[in-house]
Tab-separated table of C-alpha atoms and ligand atoms in Angstrom:
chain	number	residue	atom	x	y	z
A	85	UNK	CA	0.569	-26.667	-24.464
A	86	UNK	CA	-2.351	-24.420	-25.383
A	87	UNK	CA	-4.437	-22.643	-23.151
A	88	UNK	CA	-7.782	-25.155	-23.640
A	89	UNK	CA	-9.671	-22.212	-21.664
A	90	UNK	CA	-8.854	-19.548	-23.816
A	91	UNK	CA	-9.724	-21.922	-26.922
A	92	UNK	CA	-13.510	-22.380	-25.509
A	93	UNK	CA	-13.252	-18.660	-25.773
A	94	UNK	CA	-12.295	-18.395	-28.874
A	95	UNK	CA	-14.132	-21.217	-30.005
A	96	UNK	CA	-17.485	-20.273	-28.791
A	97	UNK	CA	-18.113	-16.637	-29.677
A	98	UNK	CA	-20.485	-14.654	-27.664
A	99	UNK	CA	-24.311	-14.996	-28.909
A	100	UNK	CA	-24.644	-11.431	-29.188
A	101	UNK	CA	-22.108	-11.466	-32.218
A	102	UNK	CA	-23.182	-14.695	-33.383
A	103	UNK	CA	-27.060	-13.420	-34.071
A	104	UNK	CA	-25.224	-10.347	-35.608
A	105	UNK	CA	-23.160	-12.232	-38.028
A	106	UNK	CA	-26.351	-14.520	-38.613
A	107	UNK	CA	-28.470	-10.728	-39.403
A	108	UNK	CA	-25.215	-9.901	-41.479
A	109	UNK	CA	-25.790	-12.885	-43.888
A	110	UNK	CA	-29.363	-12.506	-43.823
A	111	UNK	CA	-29.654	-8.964	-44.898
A	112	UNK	CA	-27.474	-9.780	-48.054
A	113	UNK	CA	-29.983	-12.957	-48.693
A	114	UNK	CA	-33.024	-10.381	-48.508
A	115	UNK	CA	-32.352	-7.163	-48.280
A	116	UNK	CA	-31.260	-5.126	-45.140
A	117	UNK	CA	-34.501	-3.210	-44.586
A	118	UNK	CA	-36.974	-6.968	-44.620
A	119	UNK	CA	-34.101	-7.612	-41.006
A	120	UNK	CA	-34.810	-6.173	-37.730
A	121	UNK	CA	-31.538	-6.821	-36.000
A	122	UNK	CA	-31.826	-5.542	-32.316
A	123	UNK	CA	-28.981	-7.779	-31.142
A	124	UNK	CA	-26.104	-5.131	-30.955
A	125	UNK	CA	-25.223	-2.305	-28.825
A	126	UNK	CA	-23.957	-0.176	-31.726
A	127	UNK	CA	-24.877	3.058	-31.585
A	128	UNK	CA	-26.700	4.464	-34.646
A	129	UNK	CA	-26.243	8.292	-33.609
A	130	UNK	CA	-23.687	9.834	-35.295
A	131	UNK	CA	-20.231	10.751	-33.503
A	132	UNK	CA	-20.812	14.781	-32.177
A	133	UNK	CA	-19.553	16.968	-34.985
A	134	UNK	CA	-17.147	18.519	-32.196
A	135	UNK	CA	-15.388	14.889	-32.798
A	136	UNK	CA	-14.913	15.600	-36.507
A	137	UNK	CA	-13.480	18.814	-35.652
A	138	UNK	CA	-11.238	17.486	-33.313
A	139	UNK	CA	-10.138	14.656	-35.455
A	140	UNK	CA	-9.545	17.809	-38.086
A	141	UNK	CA	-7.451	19.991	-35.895
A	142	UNK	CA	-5.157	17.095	-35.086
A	143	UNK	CA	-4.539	15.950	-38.740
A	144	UNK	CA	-3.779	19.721	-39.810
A	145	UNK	CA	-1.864	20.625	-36.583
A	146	UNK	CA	0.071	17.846	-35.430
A	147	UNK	CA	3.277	16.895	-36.068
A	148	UNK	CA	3.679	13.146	-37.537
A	149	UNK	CA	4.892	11.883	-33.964
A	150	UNK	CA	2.171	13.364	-31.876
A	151	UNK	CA	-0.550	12.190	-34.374
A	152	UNK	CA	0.802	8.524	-34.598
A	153	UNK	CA	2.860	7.942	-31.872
A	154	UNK	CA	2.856	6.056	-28.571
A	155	UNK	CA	1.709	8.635	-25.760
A	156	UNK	CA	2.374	7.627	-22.319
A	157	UNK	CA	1.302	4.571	-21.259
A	158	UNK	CA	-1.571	6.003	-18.478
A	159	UNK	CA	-2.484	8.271	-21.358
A	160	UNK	CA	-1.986	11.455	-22.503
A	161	UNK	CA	-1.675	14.176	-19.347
A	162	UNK	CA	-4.251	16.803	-20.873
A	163	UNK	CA	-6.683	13.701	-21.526
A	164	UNK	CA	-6.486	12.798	-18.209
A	165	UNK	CA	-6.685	15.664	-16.769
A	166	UNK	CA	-9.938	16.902	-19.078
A	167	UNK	CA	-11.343	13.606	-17.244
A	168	UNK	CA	-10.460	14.305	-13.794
A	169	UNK	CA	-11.602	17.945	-13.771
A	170	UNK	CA	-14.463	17.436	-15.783
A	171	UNK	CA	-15.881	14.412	-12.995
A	172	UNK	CA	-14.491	16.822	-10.258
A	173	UNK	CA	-16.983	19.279	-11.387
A	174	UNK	CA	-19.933	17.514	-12.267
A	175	UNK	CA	-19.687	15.198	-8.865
A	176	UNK	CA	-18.285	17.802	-6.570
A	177	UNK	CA	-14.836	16.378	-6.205
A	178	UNK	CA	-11.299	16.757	-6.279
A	179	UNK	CA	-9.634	14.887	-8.576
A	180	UNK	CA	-6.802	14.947	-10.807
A	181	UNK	CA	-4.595	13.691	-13.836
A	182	UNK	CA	-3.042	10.920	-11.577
A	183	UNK	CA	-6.642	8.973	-10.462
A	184	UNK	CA	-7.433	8.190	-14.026
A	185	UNK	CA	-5.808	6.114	-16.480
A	186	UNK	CA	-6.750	5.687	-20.059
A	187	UNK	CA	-8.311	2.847	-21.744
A	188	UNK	CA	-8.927	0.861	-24.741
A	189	UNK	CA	-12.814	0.689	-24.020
A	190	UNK	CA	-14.578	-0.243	-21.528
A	191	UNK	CA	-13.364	-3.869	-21.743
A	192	UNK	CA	-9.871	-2.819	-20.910
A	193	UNK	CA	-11.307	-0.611	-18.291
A	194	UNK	CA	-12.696	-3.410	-16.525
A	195	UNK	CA	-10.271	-6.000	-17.783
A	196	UNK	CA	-7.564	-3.947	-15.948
A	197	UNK	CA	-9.559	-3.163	-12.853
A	198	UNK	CA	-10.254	-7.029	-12.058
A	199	UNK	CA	-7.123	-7.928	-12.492
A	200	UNK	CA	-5.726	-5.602	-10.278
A	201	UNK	CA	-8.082	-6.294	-7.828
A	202	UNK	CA	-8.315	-9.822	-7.039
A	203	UNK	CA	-6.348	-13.119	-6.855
A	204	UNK	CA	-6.743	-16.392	-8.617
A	205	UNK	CA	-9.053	-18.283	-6.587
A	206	UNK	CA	-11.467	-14.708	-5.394
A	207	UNK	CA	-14.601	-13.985	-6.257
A	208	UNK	CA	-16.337	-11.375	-7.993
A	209	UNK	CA	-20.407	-10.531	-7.749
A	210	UNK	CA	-22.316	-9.529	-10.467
A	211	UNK	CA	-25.539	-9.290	-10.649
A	212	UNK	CA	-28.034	-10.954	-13.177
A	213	UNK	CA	-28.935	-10.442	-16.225
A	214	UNK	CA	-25.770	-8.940	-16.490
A	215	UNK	CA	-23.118	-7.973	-19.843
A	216	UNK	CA	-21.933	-11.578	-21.050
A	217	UNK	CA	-18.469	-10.414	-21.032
A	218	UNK	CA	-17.997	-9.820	-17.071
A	219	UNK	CA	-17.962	-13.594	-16.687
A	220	UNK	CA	-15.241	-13.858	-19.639
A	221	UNK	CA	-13.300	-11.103	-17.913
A	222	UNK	CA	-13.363	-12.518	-14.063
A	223	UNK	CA	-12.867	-16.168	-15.040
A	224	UNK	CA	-9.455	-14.986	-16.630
A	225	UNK	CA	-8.106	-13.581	-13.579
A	226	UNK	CA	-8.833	-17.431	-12.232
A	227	UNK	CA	-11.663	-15.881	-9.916
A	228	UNK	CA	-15.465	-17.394	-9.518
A	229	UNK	CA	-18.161	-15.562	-11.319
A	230	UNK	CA	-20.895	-15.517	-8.390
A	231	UNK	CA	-24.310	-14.392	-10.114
A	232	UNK	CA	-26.887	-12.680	-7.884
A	233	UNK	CA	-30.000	-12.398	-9.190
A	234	UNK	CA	-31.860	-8.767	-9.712
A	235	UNK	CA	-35.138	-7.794	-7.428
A	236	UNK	CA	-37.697	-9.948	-9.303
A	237	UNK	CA	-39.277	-8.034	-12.203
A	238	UNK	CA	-38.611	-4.475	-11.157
A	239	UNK	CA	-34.621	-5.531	-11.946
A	240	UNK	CA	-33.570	-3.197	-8.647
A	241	UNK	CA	-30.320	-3.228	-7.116
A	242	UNK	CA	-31.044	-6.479	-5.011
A	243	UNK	CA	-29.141	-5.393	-2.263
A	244	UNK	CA	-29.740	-7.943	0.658
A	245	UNK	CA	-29.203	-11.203	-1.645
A	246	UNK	CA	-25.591	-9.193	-2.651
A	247	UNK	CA	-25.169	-8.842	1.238
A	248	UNK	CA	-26.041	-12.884	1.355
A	249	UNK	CA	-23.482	-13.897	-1.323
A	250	UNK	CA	-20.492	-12.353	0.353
A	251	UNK	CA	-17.917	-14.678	1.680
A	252	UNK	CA	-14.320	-14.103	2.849
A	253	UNK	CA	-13.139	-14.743	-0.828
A	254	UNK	CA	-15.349	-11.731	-2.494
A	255	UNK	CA	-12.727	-9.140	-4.197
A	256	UNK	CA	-15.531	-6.848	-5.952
A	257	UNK	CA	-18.875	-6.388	-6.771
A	258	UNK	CA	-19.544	-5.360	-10.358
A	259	UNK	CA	-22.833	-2.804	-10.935
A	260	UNK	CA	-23.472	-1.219	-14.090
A	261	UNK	CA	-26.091	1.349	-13.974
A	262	UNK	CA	-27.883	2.579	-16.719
A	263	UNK	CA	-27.789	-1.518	-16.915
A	264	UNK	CA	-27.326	-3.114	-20.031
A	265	UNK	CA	-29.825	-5.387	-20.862
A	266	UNK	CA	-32.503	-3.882	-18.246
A	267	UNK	CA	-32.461	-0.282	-18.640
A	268	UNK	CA	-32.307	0.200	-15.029
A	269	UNK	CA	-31.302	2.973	-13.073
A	270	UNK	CA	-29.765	2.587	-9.605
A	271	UNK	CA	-31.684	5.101	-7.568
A	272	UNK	CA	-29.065	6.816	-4.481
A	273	UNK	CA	-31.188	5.337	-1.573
A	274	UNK	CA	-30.273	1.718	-3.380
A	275	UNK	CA	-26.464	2.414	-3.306
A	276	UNK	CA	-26.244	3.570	0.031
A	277	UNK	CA	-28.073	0.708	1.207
A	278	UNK	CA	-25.912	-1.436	-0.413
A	279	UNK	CA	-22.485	0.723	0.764
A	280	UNK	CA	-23.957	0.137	4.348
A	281	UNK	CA	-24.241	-4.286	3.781
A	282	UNK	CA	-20.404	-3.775	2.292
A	283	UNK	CA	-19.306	-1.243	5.057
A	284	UNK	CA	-20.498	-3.683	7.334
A	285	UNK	CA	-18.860	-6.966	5.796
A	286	UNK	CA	-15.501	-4.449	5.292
A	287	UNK	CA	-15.068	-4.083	9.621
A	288	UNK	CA	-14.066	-7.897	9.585
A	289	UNK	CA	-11.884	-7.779	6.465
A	290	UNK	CA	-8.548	-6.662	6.601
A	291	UNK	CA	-9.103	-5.278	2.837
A	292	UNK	CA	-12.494	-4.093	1.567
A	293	UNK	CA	-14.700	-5.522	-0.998
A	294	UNK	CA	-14.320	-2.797	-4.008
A	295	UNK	CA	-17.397	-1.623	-5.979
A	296	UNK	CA	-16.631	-1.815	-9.897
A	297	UNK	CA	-18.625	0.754	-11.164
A	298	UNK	CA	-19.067	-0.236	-15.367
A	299	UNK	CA	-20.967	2.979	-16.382
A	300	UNK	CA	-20.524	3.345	-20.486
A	301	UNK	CA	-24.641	4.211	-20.537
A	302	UNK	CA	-24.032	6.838	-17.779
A	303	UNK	CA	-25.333	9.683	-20.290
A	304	UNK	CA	-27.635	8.013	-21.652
A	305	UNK	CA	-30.637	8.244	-19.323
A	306	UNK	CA	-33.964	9.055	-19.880
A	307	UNK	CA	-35.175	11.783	-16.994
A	308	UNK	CA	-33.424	9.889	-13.972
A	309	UNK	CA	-30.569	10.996	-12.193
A	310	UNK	CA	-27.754	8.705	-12.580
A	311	UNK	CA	-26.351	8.881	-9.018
A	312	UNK	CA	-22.181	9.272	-8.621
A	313	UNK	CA	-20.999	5.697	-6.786
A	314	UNK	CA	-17.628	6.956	-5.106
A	315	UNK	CA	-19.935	9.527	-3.380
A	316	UNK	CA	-21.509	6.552	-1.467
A	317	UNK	CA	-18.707	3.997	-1.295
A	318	UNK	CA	-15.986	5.347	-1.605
A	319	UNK	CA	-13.755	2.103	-2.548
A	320	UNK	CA	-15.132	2.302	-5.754
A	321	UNK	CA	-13.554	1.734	-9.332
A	322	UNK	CA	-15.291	3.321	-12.342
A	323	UNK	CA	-14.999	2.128	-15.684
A	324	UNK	CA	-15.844	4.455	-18.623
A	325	UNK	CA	-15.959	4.353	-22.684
A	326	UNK	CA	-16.732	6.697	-24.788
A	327	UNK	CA	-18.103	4.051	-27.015
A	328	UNK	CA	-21.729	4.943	-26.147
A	329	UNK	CA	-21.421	8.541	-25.491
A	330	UNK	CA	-19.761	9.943	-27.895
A	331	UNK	CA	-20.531	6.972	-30.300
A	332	UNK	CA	-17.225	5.751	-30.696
A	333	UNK	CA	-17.436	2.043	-30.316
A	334	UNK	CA	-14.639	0.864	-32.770
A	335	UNK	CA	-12.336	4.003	-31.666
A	336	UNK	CA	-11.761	1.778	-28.342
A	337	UNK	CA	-11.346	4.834	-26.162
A	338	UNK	CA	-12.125	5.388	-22.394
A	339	UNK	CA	-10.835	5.326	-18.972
A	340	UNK	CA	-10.476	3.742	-14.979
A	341	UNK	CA	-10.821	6.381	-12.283
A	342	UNK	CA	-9.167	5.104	-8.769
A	343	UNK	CA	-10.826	8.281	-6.468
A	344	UNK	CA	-8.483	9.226	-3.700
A	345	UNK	CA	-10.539	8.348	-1.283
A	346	UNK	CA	-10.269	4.596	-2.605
A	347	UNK	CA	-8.587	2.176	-0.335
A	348	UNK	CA	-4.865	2.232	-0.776
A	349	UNK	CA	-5.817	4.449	-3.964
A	350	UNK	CA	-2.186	4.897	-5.053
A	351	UNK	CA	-1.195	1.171	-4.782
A	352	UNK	CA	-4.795	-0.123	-7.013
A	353	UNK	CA	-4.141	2.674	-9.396
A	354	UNK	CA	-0.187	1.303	-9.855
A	355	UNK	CA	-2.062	-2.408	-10.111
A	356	UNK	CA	-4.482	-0.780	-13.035
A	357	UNK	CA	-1.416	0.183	-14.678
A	358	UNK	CA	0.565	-3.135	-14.261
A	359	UNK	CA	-2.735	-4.598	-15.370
A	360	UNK	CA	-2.706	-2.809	-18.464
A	361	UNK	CA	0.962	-3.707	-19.417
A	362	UNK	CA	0.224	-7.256	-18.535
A	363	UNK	CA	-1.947	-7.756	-20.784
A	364	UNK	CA	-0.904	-5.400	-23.318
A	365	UNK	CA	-3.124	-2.922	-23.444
A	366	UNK	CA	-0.900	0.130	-22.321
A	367	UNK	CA	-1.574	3.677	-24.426
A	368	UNK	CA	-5.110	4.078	-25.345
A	369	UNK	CA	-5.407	5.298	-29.445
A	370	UNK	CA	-3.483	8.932	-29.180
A	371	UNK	CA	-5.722	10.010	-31.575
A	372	UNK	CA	-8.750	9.337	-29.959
A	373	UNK	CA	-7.172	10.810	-26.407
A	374	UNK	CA	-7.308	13.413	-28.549
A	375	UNK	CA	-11.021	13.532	-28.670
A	376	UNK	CA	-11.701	12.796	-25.217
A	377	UNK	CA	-9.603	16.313	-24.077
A	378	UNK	CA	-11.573	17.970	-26.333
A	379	UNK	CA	-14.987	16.842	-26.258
A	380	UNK	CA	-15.163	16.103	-23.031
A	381	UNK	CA	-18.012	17.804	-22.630
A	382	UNK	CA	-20.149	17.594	-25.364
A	383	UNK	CA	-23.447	16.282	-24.428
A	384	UNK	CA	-24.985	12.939	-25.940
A	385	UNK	CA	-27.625	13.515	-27.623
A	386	UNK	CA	-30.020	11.091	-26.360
A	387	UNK	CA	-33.205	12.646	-28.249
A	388	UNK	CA	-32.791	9.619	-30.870
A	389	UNK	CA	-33.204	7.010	-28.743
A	390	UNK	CA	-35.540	8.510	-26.026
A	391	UNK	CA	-37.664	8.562	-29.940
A	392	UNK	CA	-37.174	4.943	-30.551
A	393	UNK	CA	-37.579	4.100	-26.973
A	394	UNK	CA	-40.946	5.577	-27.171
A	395	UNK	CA	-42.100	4.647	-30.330
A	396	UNK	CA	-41.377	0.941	-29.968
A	397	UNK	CA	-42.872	0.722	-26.057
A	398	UNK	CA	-45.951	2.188	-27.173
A	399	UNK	CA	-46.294	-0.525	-29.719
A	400	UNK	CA	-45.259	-3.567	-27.957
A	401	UNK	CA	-47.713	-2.228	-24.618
A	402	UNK	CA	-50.444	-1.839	-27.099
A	403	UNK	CA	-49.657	-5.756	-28.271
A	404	UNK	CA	-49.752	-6.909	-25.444
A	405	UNK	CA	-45.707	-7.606	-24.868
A	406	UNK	CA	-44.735	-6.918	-21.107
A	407	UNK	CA	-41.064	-4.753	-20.399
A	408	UNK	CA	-39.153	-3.065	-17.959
A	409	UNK	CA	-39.637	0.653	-18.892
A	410	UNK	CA	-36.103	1.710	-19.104
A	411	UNK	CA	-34.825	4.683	-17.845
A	412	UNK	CA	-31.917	4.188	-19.075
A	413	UNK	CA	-28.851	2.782	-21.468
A	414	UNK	CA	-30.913	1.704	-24.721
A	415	UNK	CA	-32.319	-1.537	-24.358
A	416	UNK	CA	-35.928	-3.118	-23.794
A	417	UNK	CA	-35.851	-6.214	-21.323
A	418	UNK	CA	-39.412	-7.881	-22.769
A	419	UNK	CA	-40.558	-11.124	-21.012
A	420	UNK	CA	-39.989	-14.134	-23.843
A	421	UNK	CA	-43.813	-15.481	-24.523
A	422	UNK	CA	-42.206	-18.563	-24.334
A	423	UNK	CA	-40.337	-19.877	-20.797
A	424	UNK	CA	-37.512	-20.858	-23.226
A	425	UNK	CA	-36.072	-17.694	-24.168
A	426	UNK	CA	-34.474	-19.328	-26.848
A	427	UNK	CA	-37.173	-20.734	-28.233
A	428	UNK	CA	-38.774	-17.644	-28.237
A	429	UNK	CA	-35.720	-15.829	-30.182
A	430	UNK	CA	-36.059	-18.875	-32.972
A	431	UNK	CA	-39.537	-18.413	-33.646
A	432	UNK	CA	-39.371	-14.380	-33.541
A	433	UNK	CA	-36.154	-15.340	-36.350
A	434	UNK	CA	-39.123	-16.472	-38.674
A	435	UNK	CA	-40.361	-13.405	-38.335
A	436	UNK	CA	-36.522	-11.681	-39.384
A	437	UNK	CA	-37.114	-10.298	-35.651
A	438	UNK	CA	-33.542	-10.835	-33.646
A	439	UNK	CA	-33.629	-10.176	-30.445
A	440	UNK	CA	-30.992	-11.295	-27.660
A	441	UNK	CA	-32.514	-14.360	-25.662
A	442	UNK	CA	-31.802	-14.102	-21.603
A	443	UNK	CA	-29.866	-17.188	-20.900
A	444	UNK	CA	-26.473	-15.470	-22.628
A	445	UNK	CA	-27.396	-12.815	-19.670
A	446	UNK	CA	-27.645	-15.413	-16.681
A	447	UNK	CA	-31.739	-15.644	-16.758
A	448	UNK	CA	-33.895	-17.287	-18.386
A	449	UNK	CA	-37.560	-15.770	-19.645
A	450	UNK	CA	-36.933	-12.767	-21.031
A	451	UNK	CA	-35.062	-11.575	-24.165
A	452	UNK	CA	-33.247	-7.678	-24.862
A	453	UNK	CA	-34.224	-5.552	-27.729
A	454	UNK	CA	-31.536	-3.169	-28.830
A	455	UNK	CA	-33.244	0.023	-29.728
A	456	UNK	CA	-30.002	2.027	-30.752
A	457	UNK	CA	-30.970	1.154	-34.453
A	458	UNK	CA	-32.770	3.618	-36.567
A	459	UNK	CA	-36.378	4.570	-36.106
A	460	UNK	CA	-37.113	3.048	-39.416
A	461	UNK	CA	-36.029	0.089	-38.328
A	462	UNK	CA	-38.280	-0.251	-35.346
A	463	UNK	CA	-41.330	1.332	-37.540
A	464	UNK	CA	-40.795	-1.586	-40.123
A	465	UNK	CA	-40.345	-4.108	-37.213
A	466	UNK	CA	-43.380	-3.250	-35.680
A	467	UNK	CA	-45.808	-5.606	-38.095
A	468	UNK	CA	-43.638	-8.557	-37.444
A	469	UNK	CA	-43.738	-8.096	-33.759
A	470	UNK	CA	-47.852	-8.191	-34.002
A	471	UNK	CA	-47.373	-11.551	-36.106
A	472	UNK	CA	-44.956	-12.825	-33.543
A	473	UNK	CA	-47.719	-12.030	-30.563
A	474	UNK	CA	-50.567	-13.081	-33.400
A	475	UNK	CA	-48.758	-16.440	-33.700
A	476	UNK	CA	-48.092	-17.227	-29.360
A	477	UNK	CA	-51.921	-16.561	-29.235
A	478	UNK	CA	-52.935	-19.078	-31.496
B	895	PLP	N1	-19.997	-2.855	-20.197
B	895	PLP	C1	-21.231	-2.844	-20.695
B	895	PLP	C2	-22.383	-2.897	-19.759
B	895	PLP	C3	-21.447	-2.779	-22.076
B	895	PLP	O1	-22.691	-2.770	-22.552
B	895	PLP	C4	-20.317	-2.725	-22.937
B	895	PLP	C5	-20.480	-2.708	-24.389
B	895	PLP	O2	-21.532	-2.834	-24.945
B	895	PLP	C6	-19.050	-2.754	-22.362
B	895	PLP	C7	-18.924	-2.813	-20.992
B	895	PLP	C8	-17.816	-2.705	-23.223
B	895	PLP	O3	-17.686	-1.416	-23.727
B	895	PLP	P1	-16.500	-1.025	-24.740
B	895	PLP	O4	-17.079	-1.140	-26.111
B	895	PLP	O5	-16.190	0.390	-24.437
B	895	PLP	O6	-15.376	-1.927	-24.503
């Protein structure tokens, strides 16, 4: 019999991808540069060049098995170990090759962690607006997707409602900070509150409700300091890609860090793994391990989009349009002028204007602008975003 669930996954693709498919066609009707497609996260910095020169030293060095072949299925050991002592030294830590395990994205990352972490019938917190996909991702471990709204219009951590939702059957909490779609930036004070409400809820609990830390903007940040989450709760998951980063998106690279310090550490970490061959998504691309022991390091360069970022706030304050200033990640959470987000995002479509409406975040009102798109883009947009504004005010 087929799975009807998966089907209704299948069959109804997320919006994100379905406004991107709908710029797609568009741009061939008219002409790429008369579309303003903000849906996608897809970064429109180039890769570093020290991934071109890693990619280079592979192909001219490597034998035919070590370019192509399987590597283990945690990852290569001098990937993970890049990983661990990188974080060890920018976080003051100790860890090592054996608390990370490497990833097909992100979504693997995550993918992986829930299902190690939770039973069918559990439930996982995540707070709204919040990346579609989480819900996806926790209803196919057969858990409840319990949706916590953010601090109203500031988009904070909203600590005491996440305190509220908690119930005997909460597994995890997922956070994501820089936060796609708001461009918010946990502040420290926020996530040791919020270690406190679980540290509290944990002494009656004969396990403790894990943090999932999803962190692929963690670079990308725009002044603020991007606070390390094991260092105030320490059963804490992170999930990292490289997709954002090092602008690698379709390379599918990244990694899940158990810390030591993690409750029952060793036994989640061997559930990650079991995870991963459960669903099939044991040994990351070898090439692209590759890149991560190499570049490691490399800084993003953010400059790009801390350009765009300012260029189209300016505009849209000077319209009249009212945002969440992000400090992070590289998105702009504008309130719809509309109460149906939806509506909003049609009418801005007659403008070529695609934005992301709310509701596919779990909130209504507002609608995220992708900025990772090239300044031109924005600069040409910026006309149709006055006629948009022109046209709500009659
Ligand atoms: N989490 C968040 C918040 C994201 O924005 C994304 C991608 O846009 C992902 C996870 C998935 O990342 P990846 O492409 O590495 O699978």
């Amino acid at each position: 019999m087929m799975n009807e669930a998966m089907y209704a996954y299948g069959a109804a693709s997320s919006k994100i991808r379905e406004i991107f498919t709908y710029a797609c066609e568009r741009k061939a009707q008219i002409g790429a540069e008369n579309v303003f497609d903000f849906s996608l996260g897809n970064p429109s910095i180039p890769a570093p060049a020290a991934v071109r020169a890693s990619i280079e030293r592979s192909l001219a060095e490597l034998s035919p098995e070590e370019l192509h072949g399987y590597t283990p299925a945690s990852g290569l050991p001098q990937a993970r170990t890049a990983v661990a002592e990188s974080l060890s030294r920018r976080f003051n830590s100790a860890y090592s090759a054996n608390d990370v395990f490497m990833t097909v994205g992100a979504a693997a990352s995550i993918s992986c962690t829930l299902h190690a972490l939770t039973t069918p019938g559990d439930e996982v917190i995540v707070v709204s607006p919040y990346f579609p996909e989480y819900k996806v991702w926790i209803e196919a471990c057969g858990c409840t997707c319990v949706e916590v709204p953010a601090e109203a219009n500031t988009f904070a951590l909203p600590v005491r409602a996440i305190a509220e939702a908690l119930t005997s059957r909460t597994a995890a909490v997922i956070i994501n900070s820089p936060n796609n779609p708001t461009g918010v930036v946990y502040a420290s004070q926020e996530l040791k509150a919020l270690a406190q409400r679980l540290n509290e809820a944990n002494a009656s609990r004969s396990q403790p409700v894990f943090l999932i830390s999803d962190e692929p903007y963690r670079e990308i940040s725009y002044g603020a300091n991007v606070p390390w989450v094991p260092g105030a709760y320490p059963n804490t998951v992170v999930c990292y890609s490289y997709s954002k980063s090092l602008s690698l998106p379709g390379e599918r690279v990244g990694w899940v860090l158990v810390p030591p310090a993690c409750f029952e550490a060793p036994r989640v970490m061997a559930a990650v793994a079991g995870s991963a061959r459960a669903l099939g998504f044991v040994c990351a691309p070898s090439l692209f391990q590759r890149v991560v022991a190499d570049c490691v390091d490399v800084p993003t360069d953010v400059a790009a989009y801390a350009r765009n970022r300012e260029v189209l706030t300016r505009a849209l304050r000077s319209m009249g349009y009212e945002f969440v200033e992000p400090q992070g990640a590289f998105y702009l959470w504008v309130r719809a002028l509309d109460p149906d987000a939806e509506a909003f995002c049609e009418r801005a479509r007659t403008y070529e204007l695609l934005p992301v409406p709310s509701n596919s975040f779990g909130c209504a009102g507002w609608v995220r602008v992708g900025y990772c798109v090239s300044l031109e883009t924005i600069e040409r947009s910026l006309p149709a975003w006055q006629a948009l504004m022109n046209d709500y005010r009659g």
